[in-house]
Coordinates of C-alpha atoms in Angstrom, one line a residue:
Chain A
M1 CA -26.0 3.5 -45.6
A2 CA -25.7 0.3 -43.7
S3 CA -22.0 0.0 -42.8
L4 CA -20.8 3.6 -43.0
V5 CA -20.8 4.0 -39.3
Q6 CA -18.1 1.9 -37.7
P7 CA -19.0 0.3 -34.3
V8 CA -17.1 2.0 -31.5
R9 CA -15.6 -0.2 -28.9
P10 CA -17.2 0.7 -25.6
N11 CA -14.8 2.2 -23.1
V12 CA -15.4 -0.5 -20.6
A13 CA -12.8 0.1 -17.9
T14 CA -14.7 2.1 -15.3
A15 CA -14.8 2.4 -11.5
N16 CA -17.5 -0.3 -11.5
I17 CA -16.4 -3.9 -11.3
Q18 CA -18.0 -7.2 -11.8
L19 CA -16.4 -10.7 -12.0
P20 CA -18.6 -13.0 -14.0
G21 CA -15.9 -15.6 -13.9
V22 CA -16.4 -16.0 -10.2
E23 CA -19.6 -17.6 -9.1
S24 CA -19.4 -18.4 -5.5
Y25 CA -17.6 -17.6 -2.2
E26 CA -16.2 -21.1 -2.2
Q27 CA -14.7 -20.6 -5.6
V28 CA -13.0 -17.4 -4.3
D29 CA -11.5 -19.3 -1.3
R30 CA -10.5 -22.3 -3.4
E31 CA -8.8 -20.3 -6.2
I32 CA -7.0 -17.8 -4.0
A33 CA -5.9 -20.3 -1.4
G34 CA -4.8 -22.5 -4.3
T35 CA -2.1 -20.0 -5.2
L36 CA -0.3 -20.7 -1.9
V37 CA 1.2 -24.0 -3.1
P38 CA 4.9 -23.6 -3.8
T39 CA 6.1 -24.5 -7.3
R40 CA 9.5 -25.2 -8.7
G41 CA 9.6 -21.9 -10.6
W42 CA 8.9 -20.1 -7.4
F43 CA 11.7 -21.8 -5.6
L44 CA 14.0 -20.9 -8.5
L45 CA 13.0 -17.3 -8.4
L46 CA 13.4 -17.2 -4.6
G47 CA 16.8 -18.7 -4.9
V48 CA 17.9 -16.1 -7.4
S49 CA 16.5 -13.3 -5.2
I50 CA 18.3 -14.6 -2.1
L51 CA 21.6 -15.0 -4.0
L52 CA 21.3 -11.4 -5.2
F53 CA 20.4 -10.2 -1.7
L54 CA 23.4 -12.1 -0.3
W55 CA 25.7 -10.6 -2.9
G56 CA 24.4 -7.1 -2.0
A57 CA 24.7 -7.7 1.7
G58 CA 28.3 -9.1 1.3
T59 CA 29.2 -6.0 -0.7
W60 CA 27.8 -3.8 2.1
V61 CA 30.0 -5.6 4.6
Y62 CA 33.0 -5.0 2.3
Q63 CA 32.0 -1.3 2.1
I64 CA 31.8 -1.0 5.9
Y65 CA 35.2 -2.6 6.2
W66 CA 37.0 -0.6 3.5
G67 CA 35.0 2.6 3.8
L68 CA 32.7 4.7 1.6
G69 CA 35.5 5.5 -0.8
N70 CA 34.7 2.2 -2.5
A71 CA 31.3 3.6 -3.6
G72 CA 31.7 5.8 -6.7
Y73 CA 31.5 9.1 -4.9
N74 CA 33.6 11.8 -6.6
P75 CA 33.5 15.2 -4.9
P76 CA 31.4 17.2 -5.1
V77 CA 29.0 14.4 -6.2
M78 CA 28.7 13.0 -2.7
W79 CA 25.1 11.7 -3.2
G80 CA 25.0 8.9 -5.7
V81 CA 23.4 5.5 -6.3
Y82 CA 22.3 5.1 -2.7
I83 CA 20.3 8.2 -2.5
I84 CA 18.9 7.7 -6.0
T85 CA 17.9 4.2 -5.1
F86 CA 16.4 5.4 -1.8
V87 CA 14.1 7.8 -3.6
F88 CA 13.4 5.2 -6.2
W89 CA 12.2 2.6 -3.7
V90 CA 10.2 5.1 -1.6
G91 CA 8.5 6.2 -4.8
I92 CA 7.7 2.5 -5.7
G93 CA 5.8 2.3 -2.4
H94 CA 3.5 5.2 -3.2
A95 CA 1.3 3.5 -5.8
G96 CA 0.5 0.8 -3.2
T97 CA -1.0 3.3 -0.8
L98 CA -2.6 5.2 -3.7
I99 CA -4.3 2.0 -4.8
S100 CA -5.2 0.6 -1.4
A101 CA -6.2 3.9 0.4
I102 CA -6.9 6.7 -2.0
L103 CA -8.8 4.6 -4.6
Y104 CA -10.7 3.0 -1.7
L105 CA -11.9 6.5 -0.6
F106 CA -12.8 7.2 -4.2
R107 CA -14.7 3.9 -4.4
A108 CA -12.7 2.9 -7.5
G109 CA -13.7 -0.8 -7.8
F110 CA -10.9 -1.9 -10.0
R111 CA -8.5 -1.5 -7.0
T112 CA -10.1 -4.5 -5.2
T113 CA -8.3 -7.2 -7.0
I114 CA -4.8 -5.5 -7.2
Y115 CA -4.6 -3.7 -3.9
R116 CA -3.2 -6.5 -1.7
C117 CA -0.3 -6.9 -4.1
A118 CA 0.2 -3.2 -4.2
E119 CA 0.1 -2.8 -0.5
A120 CA 2.6 -5.6 0.1
M121 CA 4.8 -4.0 -2.5
T122 CA 4.6 -0.7 -0.5
V123 CA 5.7 -2.4 2.7
F124 CA 8.6 -4.2 1.1
A125 CA 9.6 -1.2 -1.0
V126 CA 9.7 1.1 2.1
M127 CA 11.7 -1.6 4.0
T128 CA 14.2 -1.6 1.1
A129 CA 14.2 2.2 0.8
G130 CA 14.9 2.6 4.6
L131 CA 18.1 0.7 4.2
F132 CA 19.7 3.2 1.8
P133 CA 20.2 6.2 4.0
I134 CA 21.8 3.9 6.5
I135 CA 24.1 2.4 3.8
H136 CA 24.8 5.9 2.6
I137 CA 26.0 7.3 5.9
G138 CA 28.9 4.9 5.9
R139 CA 28.8 4.3 9.6
P140 CA 25.4 2.6 9.9
W141 CA 25.8 2.0 13.7
K142 CA 25.4 5.7 14.3
F143 CA 22.0 5.9 12.5
F144 CA 20.1 6.0 15.7
W145 CA 21.4 9.5 16.4
L146 CA 18.6 10.8 14.2
V147 CA 16.0 9.4 16.5
P148 CA 14.9 11.7 19.4
Y149 CA 15.3 9.7 22.6
P150 CA 16.4 10.8 26.1
N151 CA 20.1 10.2 26.4
W152 CA 22.9 10.9 28.8
R153 CA 24.6 13.3 26.3
L154 CA 21.4 15.5 26.6
I155 CA 21.6 16.0 22.8
W156 CA 18.5 16.1 20.6
P157 CA 18.2 16.0 16.8
N158 CA 17.7 19.3 14.9
F159 CA 14.0 19.2 13.9
K160 CA 14.7 21.9 11.3
S161 CA 16.7 19.4 9.3
P162 CA 15.0 17.6 6.3
L163 CA 16.9 14.5 7.3
V164 CA 15.0 14.4 10.6
W165 CA 11.8 15.0 8.7
D166 CA 12.7 12.0 6.6
V167 CA 13.1 9.8 9.6
F168 CA 9.7 10.7 10.9
A169 CA 8.0 10.5 7.5
I170 CA 9.6 7.1 6.4
S171 CA 9.2 5.4 9.8
T172 CA 5.5 6.6 10.1
Y173 CA 4.9 5.5 6.5
L174 CA 6.4 2.0 7.1
T175 CA 4.5 1.5 10.4
V176 CA 1.1 2.7 9.0
S177 CA 1.5 0.7 5.7
A178 CA 2.5 -2.4 7.5
T179 CA -0.4 -2.0 9.9
F180 CA -2.8 -1.4 7.0
L181 CA -1.5 -4.5 5.2
Y182 CA -1.8 -6.6 8.3
V183 CA -5.3 -5.6 9.4
G184 CA -6.5 -6.1 5.9
L185 CA -5.1 -9.6 6.0
I186 CA -6.9 -10.6 9.3
P187 CA -10.2 -11.8 7.7
D188 CA -8.3 -13.6 5.0
L189 CA -6.0 -15.3 7.6
A190 CA -9.2 -16.5 9.3
V191 CA -10.3 -18.1 6.0
L192 CA -7.0 -19.8 5.7
R193 CA -7.1 -20.9 9.3
D194 CA -10.5 -22.6 8.8
R195 CA -9.3 -24.4 5.7
A196 CA -5.9 -25.5 7.0
T197 CA -5.4 -29.2 7.7
N198 CA -1.8 -29.1 9.1
P199 CA -2.2 -28.6 12.9
F200 CA 0.9 -26.5 13.2
K201 CA -0.2 -24.2 10.3
K202 CA -3.7 -24.0 11.7
R203 CA -2.4 -22.9 15.1
L204 CA -0.1 -20.3 13.6
L205 CA -2.9 -18.9 11.4
A206 CA -5.2 -18.9 14.5
V207 CA -2.7 -16.7 16.3
M208 CA -2.1 -14.4 13.3
S209 CA -5.8 -14.0 12.6
L210 CA -6.3 -13.0 16.3
G211 CA -9.4 -15.3 16.6
W212 CA -11.3 -13.4 13.9
R213 CA -14.8 -14.9 13.4
N214 CA -16.5 -12.9 10.7
S215 CA -19.2 -11.7 13.1
E216 CA -21.3 -8.6 12.2
P217 CA -19.8 -6.4 15.1
E218 CA -16.3 -7.4 14.0
W219 CA -17.1 -6.4 10.4
R220 CA -18.7 -3.1 11.5
H221 CA -15.7 -1.9 13.5
F222 CA -13.4 -3.3 10.9
A223 CA -15.0 -1.3 8.1
R224 CA -14.8 1.9 10.1
M225 CA -11.2 1.3 11.1
Y226 CA -10.4 0.6 7.4
L227 CA -12.0 3.8 6.4
F228 CA -10.1 5.9 8.9
L229 CA -6.8 4.2 8.1
A230 CA -7.4 5.0 4.5
A231 CA -8.2 8.5 5.4
F232 CA -4.9 8.8 7.4
S233 CA -2.9 7.1 4.7
T234 CA -4.1 9.5 2.0
P235 CA -2.4 12.6 3.3
L236 CA 0.4 10.5 4.6
V237 CA 1.4 9.2 1.2
L238 CA 1.3 12.8 -0.2
S239 CA 3.4 14.0 2.7
V240 CA 6.1 11.3 2.5
H241 CA 7.3 12.1 -1.0
S242 CA 6.9 15.8 -0.4
V243 CA 9.3 15.4 2.6
V244 CA 11.7 13.3 0.4
S245 CA 11.6 16.2 -2.1
F246 CA 12.4 18.7 0.6
D247 CA 15.8 16.8 1.0
F248 CA 16.6 18.5 -2.3
A249 CA 14.3 21.5 -2.5
M250 CA 15.6 23.0 0.7
A251 CA 19.1 23.3 -0.8
L252 CA 20.2 26.2 -3.0
T253 CA 21.7 23.8 -5.6
P254 CA 20.6 24.6 -9.2
G255 CA 17.9 22.1 -10.4
W256 CA 16.9 21.4 -6.8
H257 CA 15.8 24.7 -5.4
A258 CA 12.3 24.6 -6.9
T259 CA 8.8 24.9 -5.4
I260 CA 7.4 22.5 -7.9
F261 CA 9.3 19.6 -6.3
P262 CA 6.7 18.2 -3.8
P263 CA 3.9 17.7 -6.4
Y264 CA 6.4 16.7 -9.0
F265 CA 7.9 14.0 -6.7
V266 CA 4.5 12.7 -5.6
A267 CA 3.3 12.3 -9.2
G268 CA 6.5 10.6 -10.1
A269 CA 6.3 8.3 -7.2
I270 CA 2.8 7.2 -8.0
F271 CA 3.8 6.8 -11.7
S272 CA 6.8 4.6 -10.8
G273 CA 4.8 2.6 -8.3
I274 CA 2.1 1.8 -10.9
G275 CA 4.9 0.7 -13.2
M276 CA 6.1 -1.8 -10.5
V277 CA 2.5 -2.9 -9.8
F278 CA 2.2 -3.9 -13.5
T279 CA 5.6 -5.6 -13.3
I280 CA 4.3 -7.7 -10.4
I281 CA 0.7 -8.3 -11.1
I282 CA 0.9 -9.3 -14.8
P283 CA 3.1 -12.3 -14.2
I284 CA 1.1 -13.2 -11.0
R285 CA -2.3 -13.2 -12.8
K286 CA -0.8 -15.3 -15.6
F287 CA 1.1 -17.9 -13.5
F288 CA -1.6 -18.1 -10.8
R289 CA -4.3 -18.3 -13.6
L290 CA -6.2 -15.5 -12.0
Q291 CA -7.1 -13.7 -15.3
H292 CA -10.8 -13.9 -14.4
I293 CA -10.2 -12.1 -11.1
V294 CA -7.6 -9.6 -12.1
T295 CA -9.3 -8.9 -15.4
I296 CA -8.1 -6.9 -18.4
N297 CA -10.5 -4.2 -17.4
H298 CA -8.6 -3.7 -14.1
L299 CA -5.3 -3.4 -16.0
D300 CA -7.0 -1.0 -18.4
A301 CA -8.1 1.2 -15.6
A302 CA -4.7 1.1 -13.9
A303 CA -3.1 1.9 -17.2
K304 CA -5.2 5.1 -17.4
L305 CA -3.8 6.1 -14.0
A306 CA -0.3 5.4 -15.4
L307 CA -1.0 7.6 -18.4
F308 CA -2.4 10.4 -16.3
T309 CA 0.6 10.4 -13.8
S310 CA 3.0 10.1 -16.8
M311 CA 1.5 13.3 -18.2
V312 CA 1.7 15.1 -14.8
V313 CA 5.4 14.1 -14.6
G314 CA 6.0 15.1 -18.2
C315 CA 4.4 18.5 -17.5
A316 CA 6.6 18.9 -14.5
Y317 CA 9.7 18.2 -16.6
L318 CA 8.7 20.8 -19.1
I319 CA 7.9 23.4 -16.4
E320 CA 11.4 22.9 -14.9
F321 CA 12.9 23.8 -18.3
W322 CA 10.5 26.7 -18.7
V323 CA 11.2 28.0 -15.2
A324 CA 15.0 27.8 -15.8
W325 CA 14.6 29.9 -18.9
Y326 CA 12.0 32.3 -17.4
S327 CA 14.0 32.9 -14.2
A328 CA 16.9 34.4 -16.2
N329 CA 19.1 32.7 -13.6
E330 CA 22.3 31.8 -15.5
F331 CA 23.2 29.0 -13.1
E332 CA 19.8 27.3 -13.6
Q333 CA 19.9 27.8 -17.3
A334 CA 23.5 26.4 -17.6
Y335 CA 22.5 23.5 -15.4
F336 CA 19.4 22.5 -17.4
W337 CA 21.4 22.9 -20.7
N338 CA 24.0 20.6 -19.3
R339 CA 21.3 18.2 -18.2
V340 CA 19.7 17.7 -21.6
F341 CA 22.3 18.6 -24.2
G342 CA 25.6 18.4 -22.3
Q343 CA 27.3 16.0 -20.0
W344 CA 24.2 14.1 -18.9
W345 CA 22.2 14.1 -22.2
W346 CA 22.1 10.3 -22.3
A347 CA 20.6 9.9 -18.8
A348 CA 18.1 12.8 -19.4
W349 CA 16.9 11.3 -22.7
I350 CA 16.4 7.8 -21.1
M351 CA 14.3 9.6 -18.5
L352 CA 12.3 11.7 -21.0
T353 CA 11.6 8.8 -23.5
C354 CA 10.7 6.2 -20.8
N355 CA 8.6 8.5 -18.7
M356 CA 7.1 10.9 -21.2
I357 CA 7.0 9.4 -24.6
F358 CA 6.5 5.6 -24.3
P359 CA 3.6 5.9 -21.9
L360 CA 1.7 8.0 -24.4
S361 CA 1.1 4.7 -26.1
L362 CA -1.5 4.1 -23.4
F363 CA -3.9 6.5 -25.3
S364 CA -4.5 3.4 -27.4
Q365 CA -7.2 1.2 -25.8
K366 CA -5.7 -1.8 -27.7
L367 CA -2.4 -1.3 -25.9
R368 CA -3.9 -0.6 -22.5
R369 CA -5.6 -4.0 -22.8
N370 CA -2.5 -5.8 -23.9
P371 CA -0.8 -7.3 -20.8
T372 CA 2.5 -8.1 -22.8
W373 CA 2.8 -4.4 -23.8
L374 CA 1.9 -3.2 -20.3
F375 CA 4.6 -5.5 -18.8
I376 CA 7.3 -4.2 -21.3
L377 CA 6.2 -0.6 -20.6
S378 CA 6.3 -1.2 -16.9
I379 CA 10.0 -2.3 -17.2
L380 CA 10.7 0.9 -19.2
I381 CA 8.9 3.0 -16.6
N382 CA 11.0 1.4 -13.8
I383 CA 14.2 2.2 -15.7
G384 CA 13.0 5.7 -16.6
M385 CA 12.0 6.5 -13.0
W386 CA 15.4 5.3 -11.6
Y387 CA 17.0 7.5 -14.2
E388 CA 14.8 10.4 -13.2
R389 CA 16.3 10.3 -9.7
F390 CA 19.7 10.0 -11.3
V391 CA 19.1 13.0 -13.4
I392 CA 17.8 15.0 -10.4
I393 CA 20.7 14.1 -8.1
V394 CA 23.9 13.7 -10.1
P395 CA 23.8 16.4 -12.7
S396 CA 22.9 19.0 -10.0
L397 CA 25.8 18.1 -7.8
S398 CA 28.3 17.8 -10.7
H399 CA 27.4 21.2 -12.1
E400 CA 26.9 23.7 -9.3
F401 CA 27.9 27.4 -9.2
E402 CA 31.7 27.3 -9.5
P403 CA 33.2 25.9 -12.8
W404 CA 36.3 24.6 -10.9
Q405 CA 33.9 22.3 -9.0
W406 CA 32.4 20.7 -12.0
S407 CA 33.0 17.0 -12.2
G408 CA 31.6 13.6 -13.3
Y409 CA 30.3 10.6 -11.6
L410 CA 30.5 6.9 -12.3
P411 CA 29.0 4.3 -10.0
S412 CA 31.4 1.6 -8.8
W413 CA 30.9 -2.1 -8.7
V414 CA 30.0 -1.6 -5.0
D415 CA 27.1 0.8 -5.9
V416 CA 25.8 -1.6 -8.6
S417 CA 26.1 -4.6 -6.3
I418 CA 24.1 -3.0 -3.5
L419 CA 21.6 -1.7 -6.0
A420 CA 21.2 -5.3 -7.4
G421 CA 21.1 -6.6 -3.8
S422 CA 18.2 -4.3 -3.1
F423 CA 16.1 -5.9 -5.8
G424 CA 17.1 -9.3 -4.4
W425 CA 15.9 -8.2 -0.9
F426 CA 12.6 -6.7 -2.3
F427 CA 11.7 -9.7 -4.4
M428 CA 12.8 -12.2 -1.7
W429 CA 10.2 -10.7 0.7
F430 CA 7.6 -10.4 -2.1
L431 CA 8.1 -14.0 -3.2
L432 CA 7.8 -15.2 0.4
F433 CA 4.7 -13.2 0.7
I434 CA 2.9 -14.5 -2.3
K435 CA 3.2 -18.2 -1.3
N436 CA 2.4 -17.7 2.4
L437 CA -0.4 -15.1 2.4
P438 CA -3.2 -14.5 -0.1
V439 CA -2.1 -12.2 -2.8
I440 CA -5.7 -11.2 -3.6
A441 CA -8.0 -9.9 -0.8
I442 CA -10.4 -12.8 -0.3
A443 CA -13.0 -11.0 1.7
E444 CA -13.0 -8.0 -0.6
V445 CA -13.4 -10.1 -3.7
K446 CA -16.4 -11.8 -2.0
E447 CA -18.0 -8.4 -1.8
I448 CA -18.1 -8.2 -5.6
V449 CA -19.4 -11.7 -6.1
P450 CA -23.2 -11.8 -6.1
P451 CA -24.5 -13.5 -2.9
R452 CA -26.4 -16.8 -3.2
L453 CA -30.1 -16.1 -2.9
R454 CA -33.0 -18.5 -2.1
S455 CA -35.4 -16.9 -4.5
H456 CA -33.4 -16.5 -7.6
Q457 CA -29.8 -15.8 -8.6
V458 CA -29.4 -12.1 -9.4
P459 CA -26.1 -11.5 -11.0
T460 CA -25.0 -8.0 -10.0
G461 CA -22.0 -5.7 -10.0
V462 CA -21.3 -3.0 -7.5
D463 CA -21.5 0.7 -8.4
V464 CA -19.3 3.4 -6.9
A465 CA -21.5 3.8 -3.9
G466 CA -21.5 0.1 -3.1
H467 CA -25.0 -0.5 -4.5
H468 CA -25.5 -3.5 -6.6
L469 CA -26.2 -3.2 -10.3
D470 CA -27.7 -5.3 -13.0
Y471 CA -24.9 -7.1 -14.8
S472 CA -24.6 -7.0 -18.6
P473 CA -22.9 -10.3 -19.6
E474 CA -21.7 -8.9 -23.0
T475 CA -19.3 -6.5 -21.4
P476 CA -15.9 -7.4 -22.9
G477 CA -12.7 -8.1 -20.9
E478 CA -14.3 -9.5 -17.8
R479 CA -13.2 -13.1 -18.3
D480 CA -9.8 -12.7 -19.8
Chain B
M1 CA -28.3 -20.1 32.6
T2 CA -28.5 -19.6 28.8
R3 CA -28.3 -22.1 26.0
G4 CA -27.0 -21.5 22.5
L5 CA -28.0 -22.5 19.0
I6 CA -25.9 -22.2 15.8
A7 CA -27.7 -21.9 12.5
A8 CA -25.9 -22.1 9.2
Y9 CA -27.4 -20.5 6.1
H10 CA -26.7 -21.0 2.5
E11 CA -28.5 -17.9 1.2
L12 CA -28.3 -14.3 2.1
D13 CA -32.1 -13.6 1.9
A14 CA -32.7 -16.6 4.2
L15 CA -30.3 -15.2 6.7
V16 CA -31.9 -11.7 6.6
E17 CA -35.3 -13.4 7.1
G18 CA -33.9 -15.3 10.1
I19 CA -32.6 -12.1 11.6
E20 CA -35.9 -10.4 11.2
A21 CA -37.8 -13.4 12.5
L22 CA -35.6 -13.5 15.6
Q23 CA -36.1 -9.7 16.2
H24 CA -39.9 -10.2 15.7
R25 CA -40.0 -12.9 18.4
K26 CA -37.9 -10.8 20.8
F27 CA -34.8 -12.8 20.7
T28 CA -32.2 -10.1 21.5
K29 CA -29.0 -11.9 22.1
F30 CA -27.7 -13.2 18.8
T31 CA -24.6 -12.8 16.7
V32 CA -24.6 -12.8 12.9
Y33 CA -21.7 -14.2 10.8
T34 CA -21.0 -13.4 7.2
P35 CA -18.1 -14.2 4.9
T36 CA -18.1 -10.6 3.7
P37 CA -19.9 -7.5 5.0
R38 CA -23.3 -7.0 3.3
H39 CA -25.6 -4.0 3.4
E40 CA -28.6 -6.3 3.5
I41 CA -27.4 -7.6 7.0
E42 CA -26.7 -4.1 8.2
H43 CA -30.2 -2.9 7.2
A44 CA -31.8 -5.8 9.0
I45 CA -29.8 -5.4 12.2
K46 CA -29.6 -1.6 12.2
P47 CA -26.5 -1.5 14.4
P48 CA -25.3 1.7 16.1
T49 CA -22.4 3.5 14.4
S50 CA -19.0 2.2 15.5
K51 CA -17.3 4.3 18.2
I52 CA -13.9 3.8 16.6
R53 CA -13.9 7.5 15.5
L54 CA -13.4 8.5 19.1
F55 CA -10.2 6.5 19.3
T56 CA -9.0 8.0 16.0
L57 CA -9.8 11.6 17.2
I58 CA -8.1 11.2 20.6
G59 CA -5.1 9.4 19.1
G60 CA -4.7 12.0 16.4
L61 CA -4.9 14.9 18.9
C62 CA -2.4 13.2 21.3
G63 CA -0.1 12.6 18.4
V64 CA -0.1 16.1 17.0
T65 CA 0.4 17.6 20.5
F66 CA 3.3 15.3 21.2
G67 CA 4.9 15.9 17.7
Y68 CA 4.8 19.7 18.2
W69 CA 5.8 19.4 21.8
I70 CA 8.9 17.3 21.3
A71 CA 10.2 19.6 18.6
I72 CA 9.5 22.8 20.5
W73 CA 10.8 21.5 23.8
T74 CA 14.0 20.2 22.4
S75 CA 14.6 23.5 20.6
D76 CA 14.2 25.4 23.8
Y77 CA 16.2 22.9 25.8
W78 CA 19.3 23.2 23.5
P79 CA 18.8 26.4 21.5
L80 CA 20.5 26.7 18.1
V81 CA 20.7 30.4 17.9
V82 CA 21.0 31.6 14.3
G83 CA 20.8 35.4 14.0
G84 CA 17.2 36.7 14.0
K85 CA 15.6 33.3 13.4
A86 CA 13.0 31.7 15.6
I87 CA 14.4 29.1 18.0
A88 CA 11.2 27.1 17.8
S89 CA 9.8 27.5 14.3
W90 CA 6.3 26.1 13.8
I91 CA 6.5 25.7 10.0
P92 CA 9.1 22.8 9.9
Y93 CA 7.6 21.5 13.1
T94 CA 4.3 21.0 11.4
I95 CA 5.9 18.1 9.5
I96 CA 6.8 16.4 12.8
G97 CA 3.3 17.2 14.2
F98 CA 1.6 15.8 11.2
E99 CA 3.6 12.6 11.0
V100 CA 3.2 11.8 14.6
M101 CA -0.5 12.6 14.4
V102 CA -0.9 10.1 11.6
L103 CA 1.2 7.5 13.4
V104 CA -0.5 7.7 16.8
G105 CA -4.0 8.3 15.2
A106 CA -3.6 5.2 12.9
L107 CA -2.3 3.0 15.7
S108 CA -5.0 4.1 18.1
T109 CA -7.7 3.4 15.4
V110 CA -6.4 -0.2 15.1
Y111 CA -6.3 -0.4 18.9
G112 CA -9.9 0.8 19.0
M113 CA -10.9 -1.9 16.5
F114 CA -9.3 -4.5 18.7
I115 CA -11.0 -3.2 21.8
L116 CA -14.5 -2.8 20.3
S117 CA -14.4 -6.1 18.2
R118 CA -12.9 -7.9 21.2
V119 CA -9.9 -9.3 19.3
P120 CA -7.5 -10.9 19.9
K121 CA -9.7 -13.7 21.1
I122 CA -8.0 -16.6 22.9
T123 CA -10.8 -19.1 22.3
Q124 CA -13.1 -18.8 19.4
T125 CA -14.9 -22.1 19.4
M126 CA -18.0 -21.0 21.3
G127 CA -20.9 -20.0 19.1
F128 CA -18.8 -20.3 15.9
D129 CA -18.5 -22.6 12.9
P130 CA -15.5 -22.6 10.5
R131 CA -18.0 -22.6 7.6
F132 CA -18.7 -18.9 8.4
T133 CA -15.4 -17.8 7.0
G134 CA -16.0 -19.8 3.8
G135 CA -19.3 -19.7 2.0
H136 CA -21.9 -19.9 4.7
Y137 CA -23.8 -17.2 6.7
G138 CA -24.6 -18.0 10.3
I139 CA -26.5 -16.9 13.4
Y140 CA -25.6 -17.8 17.0
V141 CA -28.6 -17.3 19.3
E142 CA -28.3 -17.4 23.1
T143 CA -31.5 -17.9 25.0
S144 CA -33.1 -19.5 28.0
P145 CA -33.6 -23.3 27.9
E146 CA -37.4 -22.7 27.8
R147 CA -37.3 -20.8 24.6
L148 CA -34.7 -23.1 22.8
K149 CA -37.4 -25.0 20.9
E150 CA -39.0 -21.7 19.7
A151 CA -35.6 -20.3 18.6
E152 CA -34.8 -23.5 16.7
A153 CA -38.2 -23.5 14.9
T154 CA -37.7 -19.8 14.0
L155 CA -34.3 -20.5 12.5
R156 CA -35.5 -23.5 10.6
E157 CA -38.5 -21.8 9.2
S158 CA -36.4 -18.9 7.9
G159 CA -34.3 -21.4 5.8
A160 CA -31.4 -22.5 8.0
V161 CA -29.7 -25.5 6.4
E162 CA -28.5 -26.7 9.8
V163 CA -29.2 -25.8 13.4
T164 CA -27.1 -27.3 16.1
N165 CA -27.0 -27.0 19.9
E166 CA -24.0 -25.2 21.2
R167 CA -24.2 -26.0 24.9

């Protein structure tokens, strides 16, 4: 009877976290500060990103000069790539706040090593997203009309309009995310300040770190502030994509007029953001040689989150079809038929396969712990989630109530160039970030590393409540 | 006139012992430095709860009041009369109220941290050693010149690897 029972691989990716590959605070400083040295590959990527950005920016100038007619708008499809890409980038930002704020409140330890990356991704993604409504309105210099300010015309925006809600939601989100990122960076900037040898850099870091000294009262107020910011960011992140979904759900257009939209959008946003986190963190841990800090177990835990949100999104897709059938509303039924089996079948099936079917592979622990597969899947998720927004926006507008209105839509080279330029803009900021500021939170990683003790060295991890646990060195996945 | 001593520690338990020894000998004016927040230090010092929540509460309340107010006031100032519908409708205005609450609440929380932690600091050299952001723990004790020797002995006994005069 000896070998009839197969050994079961332990499900090791939990909220607890331990980093046996990191032995001292000095090692944390050395290894994370070591990632800030520019390399040739980094310059190359930055150059490509800047070129892409310049191409997109030049195309925008062209569009401003020649008019919005150069974008692929085809009445009644007057929302196209720009609004799709706006929703896409806002969505990307959501996983950052989920990881940095919501998982912080839930004491999910695996967030610690990936949250800085995710939070920076949020800020840059929202910066990118914010450009698109401005590009879309065609006369960007009139954008400020949406902002309520005392003016000689005595005119105020209409606060019942979802567009004004968007302005408030996105600008609050950008401000709070950028603040959250910056205050989290202050202790790490102090570490860099005290290690810097270049006097100019030292002075700059001293200003940026605000004279932070790691004293106990500073940490006490800092921890409280961090907790409250996380508590504010949590409902904020849920509200922002709900407000974005109201841009659609407040209209009577078939396929948009649905009460499921806010949770559906929020789940989709988090799903797409986790996809982008994988796209970013997997190359970073490889090229910066940080596999012992961002361990396989952290990727495994994040992959479970991706699987969960994928299933929520998949459920929302199916409920949309079901509601169209159950409502007995012929316009809804005709629209959904057209979406999946008619004019837009190809886009709908890209969405369904990339967002519902491929992520089911994450039920396999082996694949969840395979960074190459996670990276490939993350690209598929990014594509799928862009197409999700395409499928929501374009088919609805092209297939409304009156058959004489029905039309098609094809993005023009201007749309595609500005879309590509947005990726250039996003990655330009991100690449500048990773070589100038620590991409992993130094102070928070030090919280996981067992402190040096005079009596004896007790290797410990941290449980969900922040208490230290005995460490079992045979746990797989911690060093690779 | 007070004098200051900076002690650097290698180990966390030595630091905690140093804190307890200083408290035992009635040295009241000292600052502890740590590369990362530790519960052990908090348990030794038993500090009061941070007052940041007051900033958060007041900021949040001001924000939500302003958010609702601006939406309601502008609606009344320039009414968009649509048959039978409320000119100022609280349901959509809750979005504005909520967003401004988060914005002002979050910024006032950060402002509270700045005020209470006394950052930004223009100078940070007094009573500080750059090692405290790296791998060392530290204590800066301020005391009268007569008790300086006693403070130094206390810090050394608890396991400080280095004790230096600050002024």
